[in-house]
PDB file of C-alpha atoms in Angstrom:
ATOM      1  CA  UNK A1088     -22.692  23.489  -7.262  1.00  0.00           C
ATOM      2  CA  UNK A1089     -19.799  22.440  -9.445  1.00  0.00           C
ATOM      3  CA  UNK A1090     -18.332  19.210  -8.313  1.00  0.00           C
ATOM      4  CA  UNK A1091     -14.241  18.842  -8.161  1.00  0.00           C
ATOM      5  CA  UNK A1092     -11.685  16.118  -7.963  1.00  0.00           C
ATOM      6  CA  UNK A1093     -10.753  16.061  -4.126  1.00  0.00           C
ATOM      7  CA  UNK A1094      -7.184  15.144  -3.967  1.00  0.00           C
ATOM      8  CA  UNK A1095      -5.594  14.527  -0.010  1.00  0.00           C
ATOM      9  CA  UNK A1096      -2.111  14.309   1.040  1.00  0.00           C
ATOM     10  CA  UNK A1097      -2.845  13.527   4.613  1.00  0.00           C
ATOM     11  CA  UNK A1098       0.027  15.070   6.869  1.00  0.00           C
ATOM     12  CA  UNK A1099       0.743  11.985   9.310  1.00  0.00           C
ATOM     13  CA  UNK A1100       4.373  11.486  10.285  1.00  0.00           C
ATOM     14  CA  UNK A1101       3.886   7.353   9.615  1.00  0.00           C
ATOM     15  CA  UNK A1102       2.695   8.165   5.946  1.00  0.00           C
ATOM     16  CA  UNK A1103       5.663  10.558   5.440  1.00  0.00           C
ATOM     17  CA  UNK A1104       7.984   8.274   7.438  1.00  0.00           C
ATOM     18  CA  UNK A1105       7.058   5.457   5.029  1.00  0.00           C
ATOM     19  CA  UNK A1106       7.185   7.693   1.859  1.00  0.00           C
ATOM     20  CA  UNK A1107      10.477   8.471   2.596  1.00  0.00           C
ATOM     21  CA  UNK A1108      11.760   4.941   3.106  1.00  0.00           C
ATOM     22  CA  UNK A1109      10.043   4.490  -0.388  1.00  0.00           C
ATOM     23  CA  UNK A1110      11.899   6.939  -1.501  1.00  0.00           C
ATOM     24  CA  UNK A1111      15.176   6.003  -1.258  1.00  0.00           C
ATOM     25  CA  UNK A1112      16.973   4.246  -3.773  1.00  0.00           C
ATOM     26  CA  UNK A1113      19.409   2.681  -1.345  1.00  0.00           C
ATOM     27  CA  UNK A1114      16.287   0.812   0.355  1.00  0.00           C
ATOM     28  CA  UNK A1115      16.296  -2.923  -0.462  1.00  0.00           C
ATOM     29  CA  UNK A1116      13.379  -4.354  -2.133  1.00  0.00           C
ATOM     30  CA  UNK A1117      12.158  -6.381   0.831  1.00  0.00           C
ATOM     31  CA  UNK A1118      12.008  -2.932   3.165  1.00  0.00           C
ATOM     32  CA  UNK A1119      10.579  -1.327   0.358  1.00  0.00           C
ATOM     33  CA  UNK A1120       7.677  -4.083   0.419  1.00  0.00           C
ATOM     34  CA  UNK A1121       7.243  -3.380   3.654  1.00  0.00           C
ATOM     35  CA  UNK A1122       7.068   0.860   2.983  1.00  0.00           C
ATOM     36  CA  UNK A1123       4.496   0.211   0.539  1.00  0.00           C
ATOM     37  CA  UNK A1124       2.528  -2.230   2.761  1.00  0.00           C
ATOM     38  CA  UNK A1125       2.498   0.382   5.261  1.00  0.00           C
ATOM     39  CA  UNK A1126       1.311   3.270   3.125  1.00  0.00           C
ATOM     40  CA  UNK A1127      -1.467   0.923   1.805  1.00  0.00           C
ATOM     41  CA  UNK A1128      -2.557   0.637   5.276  1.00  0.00           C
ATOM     42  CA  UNK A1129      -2.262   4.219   6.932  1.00  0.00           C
ATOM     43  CA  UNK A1130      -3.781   5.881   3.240  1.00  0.00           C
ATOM     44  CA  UNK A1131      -6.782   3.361   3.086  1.00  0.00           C
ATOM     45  CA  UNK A1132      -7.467   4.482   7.320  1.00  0.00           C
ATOM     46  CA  UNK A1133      -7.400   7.990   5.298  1.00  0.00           C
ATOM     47  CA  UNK A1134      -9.844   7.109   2.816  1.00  0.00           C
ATOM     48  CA  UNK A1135     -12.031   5.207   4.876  1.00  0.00           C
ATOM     49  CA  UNK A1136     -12.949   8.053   6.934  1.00  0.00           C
ATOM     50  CA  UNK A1137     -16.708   9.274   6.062  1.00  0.00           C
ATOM     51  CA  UNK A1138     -16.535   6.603   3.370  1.00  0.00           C
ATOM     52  CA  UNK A1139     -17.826   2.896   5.196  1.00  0.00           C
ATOM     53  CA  UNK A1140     -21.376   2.587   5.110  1.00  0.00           C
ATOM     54  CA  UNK A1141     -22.507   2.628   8.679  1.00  0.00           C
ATOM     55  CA  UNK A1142     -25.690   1.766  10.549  1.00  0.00           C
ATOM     56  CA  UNK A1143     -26.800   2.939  13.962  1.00  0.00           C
ATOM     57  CA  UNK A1144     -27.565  -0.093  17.298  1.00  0.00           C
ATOM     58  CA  UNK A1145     -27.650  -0.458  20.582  1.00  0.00           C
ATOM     59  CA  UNK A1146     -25.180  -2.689  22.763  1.00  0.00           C
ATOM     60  CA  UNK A1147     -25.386  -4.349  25.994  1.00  0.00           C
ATOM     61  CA  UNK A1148     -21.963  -3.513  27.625  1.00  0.00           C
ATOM     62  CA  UNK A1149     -20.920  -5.208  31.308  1.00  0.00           C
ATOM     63  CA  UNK A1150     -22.761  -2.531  33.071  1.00  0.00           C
ATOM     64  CA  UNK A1151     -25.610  -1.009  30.559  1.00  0.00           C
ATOM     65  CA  UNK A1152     -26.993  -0.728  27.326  1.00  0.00           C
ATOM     66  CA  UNK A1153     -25.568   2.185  25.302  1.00  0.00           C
ATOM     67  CA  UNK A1154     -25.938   3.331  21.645  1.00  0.00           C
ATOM     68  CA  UNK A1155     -23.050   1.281  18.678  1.00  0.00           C
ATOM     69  CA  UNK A1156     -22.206   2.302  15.016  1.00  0.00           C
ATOM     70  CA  UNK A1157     -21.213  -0.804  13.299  1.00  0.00           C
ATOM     71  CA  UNK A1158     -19.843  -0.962   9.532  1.00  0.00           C
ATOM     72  CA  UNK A1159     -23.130  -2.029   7.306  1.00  0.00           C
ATOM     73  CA  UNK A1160     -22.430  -5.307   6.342  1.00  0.00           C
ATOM     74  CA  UNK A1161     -24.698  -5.265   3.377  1.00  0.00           C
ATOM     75  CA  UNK A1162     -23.453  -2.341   1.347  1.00  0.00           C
ATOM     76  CA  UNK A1163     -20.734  -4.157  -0.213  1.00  0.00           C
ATOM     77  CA  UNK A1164     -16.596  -2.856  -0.202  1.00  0.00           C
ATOM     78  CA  UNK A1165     -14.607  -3.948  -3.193  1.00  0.00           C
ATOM     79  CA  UNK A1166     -10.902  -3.177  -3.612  1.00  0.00           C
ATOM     80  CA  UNK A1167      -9.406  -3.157  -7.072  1.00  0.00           C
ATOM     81  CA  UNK A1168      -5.529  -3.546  -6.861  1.00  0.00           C
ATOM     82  CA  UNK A1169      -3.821  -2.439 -10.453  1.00  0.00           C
ATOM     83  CA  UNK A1170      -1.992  -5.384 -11.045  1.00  0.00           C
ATOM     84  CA  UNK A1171       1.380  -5.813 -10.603  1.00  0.00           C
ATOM     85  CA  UNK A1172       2.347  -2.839  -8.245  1.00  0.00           C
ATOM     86  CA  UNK A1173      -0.950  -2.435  -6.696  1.00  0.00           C
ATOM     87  CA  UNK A1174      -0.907  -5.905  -4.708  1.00  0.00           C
ATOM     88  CA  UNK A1175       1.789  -4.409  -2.568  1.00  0.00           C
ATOM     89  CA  UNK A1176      -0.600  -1.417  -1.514  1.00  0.00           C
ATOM     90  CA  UNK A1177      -3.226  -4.452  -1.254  1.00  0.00           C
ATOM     91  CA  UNK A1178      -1.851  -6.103   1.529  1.00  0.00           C
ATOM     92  CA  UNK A1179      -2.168  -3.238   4.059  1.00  0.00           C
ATOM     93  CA  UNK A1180      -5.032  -2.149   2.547  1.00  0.00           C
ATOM     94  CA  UNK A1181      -6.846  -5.642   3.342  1.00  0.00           C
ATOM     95  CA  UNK A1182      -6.136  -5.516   7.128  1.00  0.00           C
ATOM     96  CA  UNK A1183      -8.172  -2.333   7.157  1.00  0.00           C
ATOM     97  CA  UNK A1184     -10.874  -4.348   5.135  1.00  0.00           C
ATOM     98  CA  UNK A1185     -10.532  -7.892   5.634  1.00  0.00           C
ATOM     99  CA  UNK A1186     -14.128  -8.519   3.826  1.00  0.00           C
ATOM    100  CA  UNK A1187     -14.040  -6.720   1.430  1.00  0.00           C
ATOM    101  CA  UNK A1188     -14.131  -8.604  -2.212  1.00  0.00           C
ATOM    102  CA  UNK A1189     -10.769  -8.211  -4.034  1.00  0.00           C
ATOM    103  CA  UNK A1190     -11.185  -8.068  -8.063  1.00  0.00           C
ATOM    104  CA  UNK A1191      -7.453  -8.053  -9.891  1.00  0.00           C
ATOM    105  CA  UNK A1192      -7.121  -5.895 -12.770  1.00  0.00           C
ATOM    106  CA  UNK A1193      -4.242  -6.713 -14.704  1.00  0.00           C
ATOM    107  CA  UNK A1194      -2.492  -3.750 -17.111  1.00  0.00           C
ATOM    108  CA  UNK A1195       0.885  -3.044 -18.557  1.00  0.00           C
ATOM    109  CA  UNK A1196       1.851   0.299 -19.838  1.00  0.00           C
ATOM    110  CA  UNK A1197       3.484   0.443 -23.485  1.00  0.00           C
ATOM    111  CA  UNK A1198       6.513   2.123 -23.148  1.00  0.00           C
ATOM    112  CA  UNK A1199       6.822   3.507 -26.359  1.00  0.00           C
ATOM    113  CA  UNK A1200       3.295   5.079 -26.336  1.00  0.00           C
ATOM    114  CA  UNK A1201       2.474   4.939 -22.656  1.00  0.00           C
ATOM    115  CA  UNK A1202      -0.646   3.560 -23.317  1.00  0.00           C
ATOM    116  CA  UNK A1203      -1.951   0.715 -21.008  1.00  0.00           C
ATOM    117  CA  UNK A1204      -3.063  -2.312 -22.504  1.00  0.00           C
ATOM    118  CA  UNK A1205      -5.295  -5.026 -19.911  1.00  0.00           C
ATOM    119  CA  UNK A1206      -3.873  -8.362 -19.794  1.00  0.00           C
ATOM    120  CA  UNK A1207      -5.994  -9.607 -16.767  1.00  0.00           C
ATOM    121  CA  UNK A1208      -9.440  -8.237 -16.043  1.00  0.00           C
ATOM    122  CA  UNK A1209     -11.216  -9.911 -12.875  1.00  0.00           C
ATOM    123  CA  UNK A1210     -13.762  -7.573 -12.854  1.00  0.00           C
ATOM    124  CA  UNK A1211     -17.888  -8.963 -12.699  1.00  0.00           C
ATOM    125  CA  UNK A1212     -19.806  -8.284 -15.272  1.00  0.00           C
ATOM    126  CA  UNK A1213     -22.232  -5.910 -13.446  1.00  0.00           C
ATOM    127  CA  UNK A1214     -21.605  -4.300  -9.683  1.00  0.00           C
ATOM    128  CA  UNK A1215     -24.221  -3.129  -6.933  1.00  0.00           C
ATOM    129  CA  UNK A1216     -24.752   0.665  -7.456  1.00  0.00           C
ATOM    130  CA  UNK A1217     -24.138   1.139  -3.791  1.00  0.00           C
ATOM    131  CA  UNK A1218     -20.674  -0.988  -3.470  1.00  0.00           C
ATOM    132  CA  UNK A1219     -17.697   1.208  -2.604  1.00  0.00           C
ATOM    133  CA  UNK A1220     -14.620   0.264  -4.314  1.00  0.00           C
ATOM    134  CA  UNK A1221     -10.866   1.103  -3.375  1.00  0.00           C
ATOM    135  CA  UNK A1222      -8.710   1.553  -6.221  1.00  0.00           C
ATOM    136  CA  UNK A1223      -4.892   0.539  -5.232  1.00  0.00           C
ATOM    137  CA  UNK A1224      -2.228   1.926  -7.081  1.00  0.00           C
ATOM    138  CA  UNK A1225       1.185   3.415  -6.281  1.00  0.00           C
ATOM    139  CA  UNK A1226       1.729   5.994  -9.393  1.00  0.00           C
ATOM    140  CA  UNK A1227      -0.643   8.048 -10.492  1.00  0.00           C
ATOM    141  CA  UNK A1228       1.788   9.381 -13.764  1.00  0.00           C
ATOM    142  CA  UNK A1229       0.291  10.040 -16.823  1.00  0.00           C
ATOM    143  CA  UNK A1230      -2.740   8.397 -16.185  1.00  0.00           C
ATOM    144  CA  UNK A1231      -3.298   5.979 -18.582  1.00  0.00           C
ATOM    145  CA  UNK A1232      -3.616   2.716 -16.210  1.00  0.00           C
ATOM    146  CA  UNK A1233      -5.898   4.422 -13.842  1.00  0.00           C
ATOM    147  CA  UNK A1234      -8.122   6.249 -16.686  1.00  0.00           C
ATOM    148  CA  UNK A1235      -8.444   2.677 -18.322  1.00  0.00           C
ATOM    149  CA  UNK A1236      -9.010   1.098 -14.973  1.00  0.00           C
ATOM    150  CA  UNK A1237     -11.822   3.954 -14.202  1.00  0.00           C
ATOM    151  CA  UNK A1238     -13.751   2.971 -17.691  1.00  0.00           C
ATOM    152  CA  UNK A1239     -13.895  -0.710 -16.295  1.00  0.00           C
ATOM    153  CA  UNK A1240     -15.581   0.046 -13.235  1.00  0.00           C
ATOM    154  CA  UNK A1241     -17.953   2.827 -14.419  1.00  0.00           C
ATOM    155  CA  UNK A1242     -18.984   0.361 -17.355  1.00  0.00           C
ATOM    156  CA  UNK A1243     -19.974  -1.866 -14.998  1.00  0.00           C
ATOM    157  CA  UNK A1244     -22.076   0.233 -12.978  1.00  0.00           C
ATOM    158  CA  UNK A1245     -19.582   1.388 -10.180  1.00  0.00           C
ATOM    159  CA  UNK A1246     -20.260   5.195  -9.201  1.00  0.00           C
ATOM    160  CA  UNK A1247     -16.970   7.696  -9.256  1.00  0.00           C
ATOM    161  CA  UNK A1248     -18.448   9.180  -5.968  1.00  0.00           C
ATOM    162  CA  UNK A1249     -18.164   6.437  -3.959  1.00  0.00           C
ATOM    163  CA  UNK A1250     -15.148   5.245  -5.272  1.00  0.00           C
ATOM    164  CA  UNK A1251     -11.422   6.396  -3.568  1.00  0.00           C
ATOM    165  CA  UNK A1252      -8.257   5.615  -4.932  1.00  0.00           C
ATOM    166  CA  UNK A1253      -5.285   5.390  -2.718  1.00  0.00           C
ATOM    167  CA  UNK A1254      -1.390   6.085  -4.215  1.00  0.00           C
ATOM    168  CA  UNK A1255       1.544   6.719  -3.426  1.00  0.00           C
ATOM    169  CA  UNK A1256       2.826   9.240  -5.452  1.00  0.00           C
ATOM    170  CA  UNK A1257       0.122  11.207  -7.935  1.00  0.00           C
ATOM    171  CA  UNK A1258       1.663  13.838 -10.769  1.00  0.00           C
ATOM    172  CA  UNK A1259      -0.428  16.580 -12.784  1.00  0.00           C
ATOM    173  CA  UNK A1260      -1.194  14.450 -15.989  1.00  0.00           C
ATOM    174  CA  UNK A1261      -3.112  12.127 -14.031  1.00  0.00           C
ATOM    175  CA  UNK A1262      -4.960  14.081 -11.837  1.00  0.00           C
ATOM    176  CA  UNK A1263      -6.043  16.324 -14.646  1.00  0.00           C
ATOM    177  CA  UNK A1264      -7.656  13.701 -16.717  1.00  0.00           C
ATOM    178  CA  UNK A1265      -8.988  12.480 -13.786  1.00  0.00           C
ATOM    179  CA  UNK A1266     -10.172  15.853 -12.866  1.00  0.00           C
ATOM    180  CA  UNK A1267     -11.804  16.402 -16.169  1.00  0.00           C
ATOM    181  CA  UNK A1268     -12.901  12.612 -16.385  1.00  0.00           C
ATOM    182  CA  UNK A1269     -14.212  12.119 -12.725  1.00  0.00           C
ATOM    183  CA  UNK A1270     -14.828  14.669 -11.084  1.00  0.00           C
ATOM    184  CA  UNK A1271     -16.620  13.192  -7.967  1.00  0.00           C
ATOM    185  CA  UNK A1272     -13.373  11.385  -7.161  1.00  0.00           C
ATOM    186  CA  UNK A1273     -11.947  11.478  -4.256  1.00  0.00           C
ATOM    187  CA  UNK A1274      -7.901  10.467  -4.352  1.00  0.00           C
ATOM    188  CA  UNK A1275      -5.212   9.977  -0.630  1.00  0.00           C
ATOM    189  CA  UNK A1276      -1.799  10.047  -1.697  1.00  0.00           C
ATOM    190  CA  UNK A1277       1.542  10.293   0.418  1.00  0.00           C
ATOM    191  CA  UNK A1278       2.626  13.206  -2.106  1.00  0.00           C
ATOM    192  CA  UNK A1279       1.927  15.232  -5.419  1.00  0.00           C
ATOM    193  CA  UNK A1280       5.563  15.685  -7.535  1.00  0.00           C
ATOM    194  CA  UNK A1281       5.086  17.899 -10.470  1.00  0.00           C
ATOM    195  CA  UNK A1282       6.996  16.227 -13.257  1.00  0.00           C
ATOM    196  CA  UNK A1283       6.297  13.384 -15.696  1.00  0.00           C
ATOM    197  CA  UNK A1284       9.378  12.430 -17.901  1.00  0.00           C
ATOM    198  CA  UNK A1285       9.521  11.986 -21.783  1.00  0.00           C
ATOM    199  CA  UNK A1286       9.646   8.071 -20.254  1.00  0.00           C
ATOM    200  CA  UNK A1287       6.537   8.310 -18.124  1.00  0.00           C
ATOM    201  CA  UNK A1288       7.735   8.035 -14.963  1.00  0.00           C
ATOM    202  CA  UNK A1289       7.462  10.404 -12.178  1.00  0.00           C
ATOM    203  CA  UNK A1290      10.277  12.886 -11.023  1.00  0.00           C
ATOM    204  CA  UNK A1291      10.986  12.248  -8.204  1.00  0.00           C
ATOM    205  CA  UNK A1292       9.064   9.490  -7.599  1.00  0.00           C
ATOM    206  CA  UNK A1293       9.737   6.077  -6.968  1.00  0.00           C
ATOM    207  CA  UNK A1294      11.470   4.391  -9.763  1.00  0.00           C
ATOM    208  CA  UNK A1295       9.679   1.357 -10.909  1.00  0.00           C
ATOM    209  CA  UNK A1296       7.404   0.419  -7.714  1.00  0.00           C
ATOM    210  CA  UNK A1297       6.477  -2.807  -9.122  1.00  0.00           C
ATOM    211  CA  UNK A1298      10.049  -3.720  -9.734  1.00  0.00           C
ATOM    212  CA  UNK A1299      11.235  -2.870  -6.684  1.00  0.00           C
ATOM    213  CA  UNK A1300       8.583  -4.696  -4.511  1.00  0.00           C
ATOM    214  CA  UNK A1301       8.892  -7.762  -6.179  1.00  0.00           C
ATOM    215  CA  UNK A1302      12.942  -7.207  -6.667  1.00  0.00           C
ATOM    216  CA  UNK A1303      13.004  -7.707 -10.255  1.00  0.00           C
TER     217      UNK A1303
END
């Protein structure tokens, strides 16, 4: 059985609500924080569907004992926000997963070449095989912050299949090396536009996400 990139664009009128607000260049940069907070929390509800490690108990409720499922507290959850513009996916992402270890992961994108260079890598040096890791960042363009970020973790010992990676707004380049790359990963994003510019950026898009949540 041949094994394919999963990509989801869940249809939930608070995801494309928030994409929308996102959207719109008239939105200042503190409602735009908030948009992006949002999306980090109704995307990672997405991906954490059939993803938490679960175990099986029984409960004694004010009237009888019934059967619980309870998150497995030893399989450990990781989230990985791409540093700068991933922190404001991070935020809603955390209430979702408030014990889940956060590793930063710092890379800039050279704009002549558009390749991304790490300035700040937080990663351990080794991972548990088992730990599930959320990957946090808003553009998925032409995939050279997410494909460097992706050689971090597996070098470390993370596994693709049990990692998900939650943008905003994903575009062909990037999903194609991821595609060809990864395979087993799985990807929730608020939408899929088609073009890259000669610049990098996606068309439509956003603009500069990481500009215009920190309002620089």
């Amino acid at each position: 059985m041949t094994v394919q990139l999963r990509v989801y664009v869940p249809p939930h009128p608070l995801i494309k609500h928030w994409l929308a607000v996102a959207r719109d260049a008239a939105t200042p940069s503190v409602l735009f924080r908030s948009a992006i907070t949002e999306l980090g929390r109704w995307l990672t509800y997405e991906a954490a569907r059939e993803w938490l490690p679960t175990i099986e108990a029984t409960v004694q409720s004010p009237l009888d004992s019934c059967p619980a499922t309870f998150i497995n507290p030893e399989v450990p959850v990781a989230v990985v926000p791409i540093l700068r513009a991933g922190l404001g996916l991070l935020e809603g992402a955390q209430t979702l997963l408030p014990l889940a270890s956060i590793y930063h992961l710092g890379l800039v994108r050279d704009e002549e070449t558009l390749e991304a260079r790490c300035y700040l890598n937080k990663l351990p040096e080794k991972f548990d095989p088992q730990t599930r890791v959320l990957i946090t960042d808003p553009m998925l363009a032409t995939g050279g912050s997410i494909m460097r970020a992706m050689a971090e973790l597996t070098q470390r010992g993370i596994d693709p299949a049990l990692t998900r990676i939650v943008s905003v707004v994903a575009a062909p380049p990037a999903l194609q090396k991821l595609s060809a790359a990864y395979p087993s990963l799985i990807i929730y994003t608020a939408t899929i536009d088609e073009t890259v510019n000669d610049r990098g950026f996606i068309v439509p898009g956003l603009g500069d996400a990481g500009d215009r949540i920190f309002g620089t």
